[in-house]
Amino acid sequence: MAVSRYKGVVDALASDIRAGRLPSGTRLPTHRQLAASEGLALVTASRVYAELEAMGLVSGEPGRGTFVREIALPPSHGIDLQAAAADVVDLNFNYPALPGQADLLRQALRQLASRGDLESLLRYQPHGGRPDERAAVARHLRRSGLPVGADQVLIVSGAQHGLAATAMATLRPGDVVAADALTYPGFKALAHALHLELAPLPAAGDAPDLDALEQLCATRRVRAVYTMPTLHNPLGWVTGQHHREQLVEIARRYELLIIEDAAYAFLAEQPPQPLSALAPERTVYASGLSKNVATGLRFGFVAAPTTLVPTIERAIRTTTWNTPAVMTAIACRWLDDGTVTRLEAQKRDDARIRQSIARAVLAGLPLVSHPSSYFLWLPLPEEVRADQIAAALMREQVLVSTAEPFATSTHVPHALRLALGSTNPDALREALHKVKRVVDAYTYR
């Protein structure tokens, strides 16, 4: 009877939420109040809410209570890329492109067709890339301030694959990885798949709180730290040289592996040294050409200590065997002939224009971003729920992400992450006006 009663409460609340009798944003009774009203034990009432949360119907917010979620949003909103209708403006994912990039590809394919060794691209390739291709990436990284040799470079299918291969090669289920309280959703998904425990680090200004990292390492067996020191996603910070040196000192003292994600680093002009340059013996640097060239290229690379190269290479073999030879050949040509450097400069200019548009349209709202970033962070007023804003914008044909996919802690702030690079400037301006209008409409004056 107890089981039947408990399931009945779950079903009744789920039915009321799905039917709209309990609209999104409704604060539900406390666990103790639910237990008293339904004649349940307190632990059973907590289990009711846990099941509803697992179903994506409610969210528990420490210090505030349990709220009905906006169920019009997909459960994985902000992580899984969904096909969007042609009339929808996507401010959720970034896939920045410049005029003329298709012509670049046509020219590259014609050049590739005239190569004498074209047939070799149809065969299996070395798991980490051919020596000349690894050398091309190493030259590119040295120009970016990272002194590595070709023997430290491995070619992968995009930065996400590089992160996955690194984690598979160096971490084990149950390992604790320190990560920012707001971090890249792709690494969150990877940690979940590999059964890693993410320990959140709060922000301290424009950087992760290193005192918190120190305290964490003193009380837990932390295996690694995942970080984005140059153009953090979603907060856009570029940490200073002194902060980087402090992080390296902590990593050496506690024998931490550093996983440095540099997917957006090209957007910052003259940043401090990469962590991999400061601590080459314990840092794996992952990046690619998705944002600075094209998201469909799926060409990435990791630079790792030579001691880790064989194990990461085996992880590449396990996941893809080798990267696509045709795409790799094109990407390496573009690295060597200056195409990538030119596109990076053009995209920095493009990102600055888009940031200027956003700051003009969203004037008066508390924006957090870097001036040459392709995204910005919009904290919402205390009384405004991010899921309601996202659902209202979806009805306006604008897709945005809430903070939920980025949060590694139990506290999920009500905020939006707006990607600025996936539509033309005029459409972006119009979509941002909708964002401003919807946020204003939900804000109490």
Short mmCIF file of C-alpha atoms in Angstrom, two decimals:
data_model
loop_
_atom_site.label_atom_id
_atom_site.label_comp_id
_atom_site.label_asym_id
_atom_site.label_seq_id
_atom_site.Cartn_x
_atom_site.Cartn_y
_atom_site.Cartn_z
CA MET A 1 0.00 0.00 0.00
CA ALA A 2 2.87 2.39 0.81
CA VAL A 3 4.39 1.83 -2.62
CA SER A 4 1.02 2.32 -4.31
CA ARG A 5 0.37 5.52 -2.37
CA TYR A 6 3.78 6.95 -3.21
CA LYS A 7 3.43 6.13 -6.92
CA GLY A 8 -0.02 7.66 -6.93
CA VAL A 9 1.35 10.97 -5.66
CA VAL A 10 4.04 10.94 -8.36
CA ASP A 11 1.47 10.18 -11.07
CA ALA A 12 -0.97 12.83 -9.83
CA LEU A 13 1.65 15.58 -9.76
CA ALA A 14 3.05 14.52 -13.15
CA SER A 15 -0.45 14.59 -14.62
CA ASP A 16 -1.14 18.07 -13.24
CA ILE A 17 2.14 19.40 -14.62
CA ARG A 18 1.67 17.91 -18.08
CA ALA A 19 -1.93 19.13 -18.26
CA GLY A 20 -0.90 22.66 -17.29
CA ARG A 21 -2.86 22.63 -14.03
CA LEU A 22 0.50 23.30 -12.37
CA PRO A 23 2.11 25.82 -14.74
CA SER A 24 5.84 26.30 -15.13
CA GLY A 25 7.40 28.35 -12.37
CA THR A 26 4.96 27.11 -9.72
CA ARG A 27 6.68 26.62 -6.37
CA LEU A 28 5.64 23.22 -5.00
CA PRO A 29 5.15 22.47 -1.28
CA THR A 30 8.27 21.77 0.74
CA HIS A 31 9.22 18.14 1.26
CA ARG A 32 7.87 18.35 4.79
CA GLN A 33 4.61 19.95 3.67
CA LEU A 34 4.13 17.32 0.95
CA ALA A 35 4.76 14.54 3.46
CA ALA A 36 2.16 15.99 5.87
CA SER A 37 -0.50 16.62 3.23
CA GLU A 38 -0.15 13.21 1.56
CA GLY A 39 0.49 11.13 4.68
CA LEU A 40 3.98 10.11 3.57
CA ALA A 41 7.25 9.74 5.41
CA LEU A 42 9.63 12.63 4.81
CA VAL A 43 12.10 10.41 2.97
CA THR A 44 9.27 9.17 0.72
CA ALA A 45 8.20 12.74 -0.06
CA SER A 46 11.78 13.49 -1.08
CA ARG A 47 11.67 10.44 -3.33
CA VAL A 48 8.51 11.80 -5.00
CA TYR A 49 10.31 14.98 -5.98
CA ALA A 50 13.42 13.04 -7.03
CA GLU A 51 11.33 10.99 -9.47
CA LEU A 52 9.63 14.08 -10.86
CA GLU A 53 13.03 15.71 -11.34
CA ALA A 54 14.34 12.62 -13.12
CA MET A 55 11.33 12.88 -15.44
CA GLY A 56 12.29 16.48 -16.25
CA LEU A 57 9.12 17.91 -14.71
CA VAL A 58 10.52 19.80 -11.70
CA SER A 59 13.79 21.31 -10.56
CA GLY A 60 15.03 21.60 -7.01
CA GLU A 61 16.87 24.82 -6.23
CA PRO A 62 18.84 24.90 -2.96
CA GLY A 63 17.56 27.62 -0.68
CA ARG A 64 14.55 28.37 -2.87
CA GLY A 65 12.47 25.21 -3.16
CA THR A 66 11.12 22.89 -5.86
CA PHE A 67 9.65 24.44 -8.99
CA VAL A 68 7.69 23.15 -11.98
CA ARG A 69 9.89 23.22 -15.07
CA GLU A 70 8.95 24.55 -18.48
CA ILE A 71 8.27 21.19 -20.13
CA ALA A 72 8.07 22.70 -23.63
CA LEU A 73 11.88 22.72 -23.61
CA PRO A 74 13.62 19.49 -24.67
CA PRO A 75 15.23 17.73 -21.66
CA SER A 76 18.68 18.01 -23.27
CA HIS A 77 18.21 21.61 -24.36
CA GLY A 78 21.64 23.21 -24.73
CA ILE A 79 23.65 20.00 -25.18
CA ASP A 80 22.22 17.98 -28.07
CA LEU A 81 22.12 19.69 -31.45
CA GLN A 82 18.64 19.46 -32.90
CA ALA A 83 17.55 20.19 -36.46
CA ALA A 84 16.00 23.67 -36.50
CA ALA A 85 13.40 24.97 -38.93
CA ALA A 86 14.58 27.44 -41.55
CA ASP A 87 12.71 30.32 -39.91
CA VAL A 88 14.25 29.70 -36.46
CA VAL A 89 17.20 31.82 -35.30
CA ASP A 90 19.66 29.64 -33.37
CA LEU A 91 21.31 31.52 -30.50
CA ASN A 92 22.00 28.21 -28.78
CA PHE A 93 24.93 26.82 -30.81
CA ASN A 94 27.77 28.67 -32.52
CA TYR A 95 28.73 27.82 -36.08
CA PRO A 96 30.31 31.06 -37.32
CA ALA A 97 30.99 31.33 -41.05
CA LEU A 98 32.36 34.04 -43.33
CA PRO A 99 31.45 34.85 -46.92
CA GLY A 100 33.60 32.94 -49.40
CA GLN A 101 34.38 29.92 -47.23
CA ALA A 102 32.58 27.59 -49.66
CA ASP A 103 34.81 28.88 -52.47
CA LEU A 104 37.84 28.10 -50.31
CA LEU A 105 36.65 24.51 -50.05
CA ARG A 106 36.06 24.23 -53.80
CA GLN A 107 39.57 25.49 -54.49
CA ALA A 108 41.07 23.14 -51.90
CA LEU A 109 39.27 20.14 -53.40
CA ARG A 110 40.55 21.03 -56.87
CA GLN A 111 44.09 21.28 -55.53
CA LEU A 112 43.69 17.99 -53.69
CA ALA A 113 42.46 16.27 -56.87
CA SER A 114 45.72 17.15 -58.60
CA ARG A 115 47.90 15.56 -55.92
CA GLY A 116 50.04 12.67 -57.04
CA ASP A 117 49.34 10.66 -53.87
CA LEU A 118 45.55 11.05 -53.91
CA GLU A 119 44.99 7.30 -53.73
CA SER A 120 46.84 7.15 -50.41
CA LEU A 121 44.06 9.20 -48.81
CA LEU A 122 41.66 6.30 -49.40
CA ARG A 123 43.65 3.98 -47.13
CA TYR A 124 43.85 3.69 -43.36
CA GLN A 125 46.00 6.41 -41.85
CA PRO A 126 48.23 6.31 -38.74
CA HIS A 127 45.99 6.67 -35.68
CA GLY A 128 47.45 10.02 -34.62
CA GLY A 129 47.96 11.39 -38.12
CA ARG A 130 50.78 11.21 -40.64
CA PRO A 131 54.13 12.73 -39.61
CA ASP A 132 53.89 15.66 -42.04
CA GLU A 133 50.36 16.47 -40.83
CA ARG A 134 51.40 16.39 -37.18
CA ALA A 135 54.30 18.67 -38.08
CA ALA A 136 51.91 21.15 -39.72
CA VAL A 137 49.83 21.31 -36.54
CA ALA A 138 52.97 21.73 -34.42
CA ARG A 139 54.05 24.69 -36.57
CA HIS A 140 50.62 26.25 -36.13
CA LEU A 141 50.76 25.79 -32.36
CA ARG A 142 54.25 27.28 -32.14
CA ARG A 143 52.96 30.38 -33.95
CA SER A 144 50.23 30.52 -31.26
CA GLY A 145 52.78 30.51 -28.44
CA LEU A 146 52.85 26.80 -27.68
CA PRO A 147 56.34 25.33 -28.25
CA VAL A 148 55.62 21.69 -29.14
CA GLY A 149 57.14 19.18 -31.49
CA ALA A 150 55.36 16.96 -33.98
CA ASP A 151 55.91 13.97 -31.68
CA GLN A 152 53.64 15.64 -29.07
CA VAL A 153 50.75 16.26 -31.50
CA LEU A 154 47.89 13.91 -32.30
CA ILE A 155 45.20 14.64 -34.87
CA VAL A 156 41.58 14.03 -33.86
CA SER A 157 38.07 14.59 -35.23
CA GLY A 158 37.43 17.95 -33.60
CA ALA A 159 38.20 19.32 -30.14
CA GLN A 160 35.39 17.30 -28.53
CA HIS A 161 36.95 14.09 -29.80
CA GLY A 162 40.29 15.31 -28.46
CA LEU A 163 38.77 15.80 -25.02
CA ALA A 164 37.13 12.38 -25.19
CA ALA A 165 40.32 10.60 -26.24
CA THR A 166 42.26 12.41 -23.51
CA ALA A 167 39.76 11.51 -20.80
CA MET A 168 39.51 7.89 -21.95
CA ALA A 169 43.30 7.57 -21.95
CA THR A 170 44.10 9.27 -18.65
CA LEU A 171 41.07 8.96 -16.35
CA ARG A 172 39.12 6.10 -14.82
CA PRO A 173 35.49 5.77 -13.62
CA GLY A 174 35.09 7.49 -10.26
CA ASP A 175 38.01 9.88 -10.74
CA VAL A 176 37.40 13.41 -9.44
CA VAL A 177 37.93 16.18 -11.96
CA ALA A 178 37.83 19.82 -10.87
CA ALA A 179 35.89 22.01 -13.30
CA ASP A 180 34.33 25.44 -13.21
CA ALA A 181 30.86 25.71 -11.70
CA LEU A 182 29.83 26.90 -15.15
CA THR A 183 31.67 24.99 -17.85
CA TYR A 184 31.46 23.61 -21.39
CA PRO A 185 28.46 21.23 -21.69
CA GLY A 186 30.39 18.86 -23.94
CA PHE A 187 32.80 18.07 -21.14
CA LYS A 188 29.89 17.57 -18.74
CA ALA A 189 28.38 15.04 -21.14
CA LEU A 190 31.75 13.34 -21.52
CA ALA A 191 32.23 13.11 -17.75
CA HIS A 192 28.78 11.58 -17.38
CA ALA A 193 29.49 8.99 -20.08
CA LEU A 194 32.82 8.01 -18.49
CA HIS A 195 31.45 8.07 -14.92
CA LEU A 196 33.77 10.85 -13.77
CA GLU A 197 32.88 13.05 -10.81
CA LEU A 198 32.99 16.77 -11.61
CA ALA A 199 33.84 18.89 -8.57
CA PRO A 200 32.67 22.47 -9.18
CA LEU A 201 34.97 25.46 -8.67
CA PRO A 202 33.22 28.79 -8.06
CA ALA A 203 34.28 31.87 -9.99
CA ALA A 204 36.43 34.51 -8.32
CA GLY A 205 36.07 37.49 -10.60
CA ASP A 206 37.31 36.67 -14.09
CA ALA A 207 38.84 33.32 -13.15
CA PRO A 208 38.16 30.11 -11.24
CA ASP A 209 38.67 30.32 -7.47
CA LEU A 210 42.09 28.77 -6.85
CA ASP A 211 41.60 28.84 -3.07
CA ALA A 212 38.62 26.56 -3.64
CA LEU A 213 40.76 24.30 -5.83
CA GLU A 214 43.43 24.18 -3.13
CA GLN A 215 40.87 23.27 -0.48
CA LEU A 216 39.33 20.63 -2.75
CA CYS A 217 42.72 19.02 -3.39
CA ALA A 218 43.50 19.02 0.34
CA THR A 219 40.31 17.10 1.14
CA ARG A 220 39.71 14.92 -1.94
CA ARG A 221 41.85 12.82 -4.25
CA VAL A 222 41.52 15.02 -7.33
CA ARG A 223 42.94 13.49 -10.48
CA ALA A 224 42.66 16.37 -12.97
CA VAL A 225 41.46 19.90 -13.58
CA TYR A 226 39.54 20.83 -16.74
CA THR A 227 39.89 24.48 -17.62
CA MET A 228 39.43 27.08 -20.38
CA PRO A 229 41.86 29.86 -19.47
CA THR A 230 41.60 31.68 -22.79
CA LEU A 231 38.03 32.61 -23.81
CA HIS A 232 36.07 30.67 -21.26
CA ASN A 233 32.78 29.17 -22.43
CA PRO A 234 30.28 30.53 -21.33
CA LEU A 235 31.74 33.43 -19.30
CA GLY A 236 34.29 34.71 -21.80
CA TRP A 237 37.12 35.37 -19.37
CA VAL A 238 40.85 35.29 -20.22
CA THR A 239 42.74 34.50 -17.02
CA GLY A 240 45.91 36.47 -16.29
CA GLN A 241 49.48 35.22 -16.30
CA HIS A 242 49.78 35.23 -12.50
CA HIS A 243 46.60 33.17 -12.12
CA ARG A 244 47.92 30.64 -14.64
CA GLU A 245 51.19 30.33 -12.77
CA GLN A 246 49.30 29.77 -9.51
CA LEU A 247 47.17 27.07 -11.12
CA VAL A 248 50.28 25.31 -12.40
CA GLU A 249 51.86 25.46 -8.94
CA ILE A 250 48.79 23.81 -7.39
CA ALA A 251 48.70 21.18 -10.15
CA ARG A 252 52.33 20.28 -9.55
CA ARG A 253 51.93 20.15 -5.79
CA TYR A 254 48.92 17.82 -5.97
CA GLU A 255 50.03 15.96 -9.13
CA LEU A 256 47.01 17.05 -11.17
CA LEU A 257 46.61 16.48 -14.88
CA ILE A 258 45.60 19.75 -16.58
CA ILE A 259 43.18 19.47 -19.50
CA GLU A 260 43.32 22.79 -21.34
CA ASP A 261 40.42 23.44 -23.73
CA ALA A 262 41.40 26.10 -26.28
CA ALA A 263 38.50 25.84 -28.73
CA TYR A 264 37.82 29.59 -28.63
CA ALA A 265 41.35 30.78 -27.76
CA PHE A 266 41.95 32.19 -31.25
CA LEU A 267 39.46 34.98 -30.51
CA ALA A 268 41.71 36.56 -27.87
CA GLU A 269 44.55 38.67 -29.27
CA GLN A 270 47.90 38.28 -27.50
CA PRO A 271 46.66 36.25 -24.52
CA PRO A 272 49.00 35.04 -21.77
CA GLN A 273 50.95 31.83 -22.31
CA PRO A 274 48.91 28.64 -22.59
CA LEU A 275 49.01 26.43 -19.52
CA SER A 276 50.59 23.78 -21.72
CA ALA A 277 53.58 26.08 -22.23
CA LEU A 278 53.88 26.67 -18.47
CA ALA A 279 53.46 23.03 -17.45
CA PRO A 280 54.22 20.90 -20.52
CA GLU A 281 54.86 17.80 -18.39
CA ARG A 282 51.26 17.59 -17.11
CA THR A 283 49.02 19.46 -19.56
CA VAL A 284 47.00 18.17 -22.50
CA TYR A 285 46.00 20.98 -24.86
CA ALA A 286 42.91 20.37 -27.02
CA SER A 287 41.60 22.52 -29.85
CA GLY A 288 40.49 22.33 -33.47
CA LEU A 289 39.25 24.25 -36.49
CA SER A 290 35.51 24.12 -35.86
CA LYS A 291 35.08 27.73 -34.76
CA ASN A 292 37.98 29.41 -36.55
CA VAL A 293 37.31 27.68 -39.90
CA ALA A 294 34.12 25.60 -40.12
CA THR A 295 32.15 23.38 -37.76
CA GLY A 296 31.66 20.72 -40.45
CA LEU A 297 35.40 20.29 -40.97
CA ARG A 298 35.73 18.09 -37.82
CA PHE A 299 39.48 18.50 -37.62
CA GLY A 300 41.11 18.86 -34.23
CA PHE A 301 44.32 18.17 -32.38
CA VAL A 302 45.76 17.54 -28.96
CA ALA A 303 49.25 18.41 -27.77
CA ALA A 304 50.34 16.20 -24.90
CA PRO A 305 53.40 15.21 -22.88
CA THR A 306 55.28 12.53 -24.79
CA THR A 307 54.59 10.08 -21.95
CA LEU A 308 50.84 10.34 -22.63
CA VAL A 309 50.97 10.25 -26.43
CA PRO A 310 50.84 6.44 -26.79
CA THR A 311 47.80 6.04 -24.51
CA ILE A 312 45.89 8.89 -26.20
CA GLU A 313 46.79 7.39 -29.57
CA ARG A 314 45.24 4.09 -28.47
CA ALA A 315 42.06 5.95 -27.47
CA ILE A 316 41.92 7.50 -30.95
CA ARG A 317 42.26 4.01 -32.42
CA THR A 318 39.45 2.78 -30.17
CA THR A 319 37.05 5.56 -31.14
CA THR A 320 37.73 6.36 -34.82
CA TRP A 321 40.82 4.37 -35.88
CA ASN A 322 42.01 7.49 -37.72
CA THR A 323 40.62 10.86 -38.72
CA PRO A 324 39.26 11.37 -42.28
CA ALA A 325 42.30 11.70 -44.53
CA VAL A 326 40.71 14.08 -47.05
CA MET A 327 39.61 16.59 -44.40
CA THR A 328 42.97 16.31 -42.66
CA ALA A 329 44.86 17.02 -45.88
CA ILE A 330 42.77 20.13 -46.56
CA ALA A 331 43.06 21.38 -42.98
CA CYS A 332 46.84 20.98 -42.89
CA ARG A 333 47.22 22.83 -46.18
CA TRP A 334 45.19 25.70 -44.74
CA LEU A 335 47.32 25.70 -41.59
CA ASP A 336 50.51 26.02 -43.64
CA ASP A 337 49.42 28.49 -46.32
CA GLY A 338 48.05 31.11 -43.90
CA THR A 339 44.36 30.50 -44.58
CA VAL A 340 43.61 29.64 -40.95
CA THR A 341 45.49 32.68 -39.63
CA ARG A 342 43.59 34.95 -42.04
CA LEU A 343 40.21 33.46 -41.13
CA GLU A 344 40.97 33.80 -37.41
CA ALA A 345 41.66 37.53 -37.83
CA GLN A 346 38.47 37.99 -39.85
CA LYS A 347 36.41 36.12 -37.27
CA ARG A 348 37.81 38.21 -34.43
CA ASP A 349 36.59 41.29 -36.31
CA ASP A 350 33.25 39.61 -36.99
CA ALA A 351 32.83 38.67 -33.32
CA ARG A 352 33.55 42.27 -32.24
CA ILE A 353 30.82 43.53 -34.57
CA ARG A 354 28.34 41.05 -33.12
CA GLN A 355 29.28 41.96 -29.56
CA SER A 356 28.67 45.61 -30.42
CA ILE A 357 25.24 44.74 -31.79
CA ALA A 358 24.40 42.76 -28.66
CA ARG A 359 25.51 45.51 -26.29
CA ALA A 360 23.49 48.11 -28.19
CA VAL A 361 20.30 46.03 -28.34
CA LEU A 362 20.56 44.63 -24.81
CA ALA A 363 21.60 47.91 -23.19
CA GLY A 364 20.59 48.02 -19.54
CA LEU A 365 20.89 44.25 -19.02
CA PRO A 366 23.85 42.82 -17.03
CA LEU A 367 25.88 41.22 -19.81
CA VAL A 368 29.03 39.15 -19.20
CA SER A 369 31.31 38.60 -22.18
CA HIS A 370 34.63 39.22 -23.90
CA PRO A 371 34.68 41.97 -26.56
CA SER A 372 35.75 39.54 -29.31
CA SER A 373 33.73 36.51 -28.21
CA TYR A 374 31.01 34.74 -30.16
CA PHE A 375 28.80 34.38 -27.08
CA LEU A 376 27.63 36.25 -24.03
CA TRP A 377 26.17 35.40 -20.64
CA LEU A 378 22.98 37.11 -19.51
CA PRO A 379 22.16 36.78 -15.79
CA LEU A 380 18.43 37.22 -15.19
CA PRO A 381 16.69 39.16 -12.42
CA GLU A 382 16.00 37.12 -9.31
CA GLU A 383 12.28 36.79 -10.01
CA VAL A 384 12.75 35.62 -13.61
CA ARG A 385 13.02 31.90 -14.44
CA ALA A 386 15.35 31.01 -17.30
CA ASP A 387 13.28 28.06 -18.52
CA GLN A 388 10.22 30.30 -18.94
CA ILE A 389 12.27 32.84 -20.89
CA ALA A 390 13.72 30.12 -23.13
CA ALA A 391 10.26 28.66 -23.80
CA ALA A 392 8.80 32.09 -24.57
CA LEU A 393 11.65 32.78 -27.01
CA MET A 394 11.18 29.38 -28.63
CA ARG A 395 7.60 30.44 -29.38
CA GLU A 396 9.13 33.55 -30.97
CA GLN A 397 11.32 31.30 -33.18
CA VAL A 398 14.51 32.04 -31.24
CA LEU A 399 16.53 29.26 -29.58
CA VAL A 400 18.66 30.06 -26.54
CA SER A 401 20.32 28.03 -23.82
CA THR A 402 19.71 28.30 -20.10
CA ALA A 403 22.46 27.84 -17.51
CA GLU A 404 21.46 24.25 -16.81
CA PRO A 405 23.66 22.55 -19.45
CA PHE A 406 26.68 24.52 -18.20
CA ALA A 407 26.23 24.05 -14.44
CA THR A 408 28.32 21.48 -12.58
CA SER A 409 26.99 22.37 -9.12
CA THR A 410 23.56 21.85 -7.58
CA HIS A 411 23.01 25.60 -7.74
CA VAL A 412 21.92 26.49 -11.27
CA PRO A 413 21.69 30.25 -11.79
CA HIS A 414 18.86 31.71 -13.81
CA ALA A 415 20.73 32.99 -16.83
CA LEU A 416 20.90 32.67 -20.61
CA ARG A 417 23.89 31.89 -22.78
CA LEU A 418 23.48 33.57 -26.16
CA ALA A 419 25.52 32.34 -29.14
CA LEU A 420 26.07 35.21 -31.56
CA GLY A 421 27.82 33.53 -34.46
CA SER A 422 25.19 31.41 -36.20
CA THR A 423 23.14 33.92 -38.18
CA ASN A 424 23.68 37.09 -40.18
CA PRO A 425 23.98 40.41 -38.30
CA ASP A 426 20.51 41.68 -39.28
CA ALA A 427 18.80 38.47 -38.12
CA LEU A 428 20.93 38.55 -34.97
CA ARG A 429 19.83 42.10 -34.19
CA GLU A 430 16.16 41.17 -34.66
CA ALA A 431 16.51 38.05 -32.48
CA LEU A 432 18.23 40.03 -29.71
CA HIS A 433 15.39 42.56 -29.75
CA LYS A 434 13.07 39.62 -29.05
CA VAL A 435 15.32 38.53 -26.18
CA LYS A 436 15.20 42.02 -24.69
CA ARG A 437 11.44 42.26 -25.09
CA VAL A 438 10.77 38.86 -23.50
CA VAL A 439 13.13 39.43 -20.56
CA ASP A 440 11.53 42.83 -19.93
CA ALA A 441 8.04 41.31 -20.09
CA TYR A 442 8.90 38.76 -17.39
CA THR A 443 10.69 41.26 -15.14
CA TYR A 444 8.76 42.86 -12.33
CA ARG A 445 9.07 46.64 -12.28
#
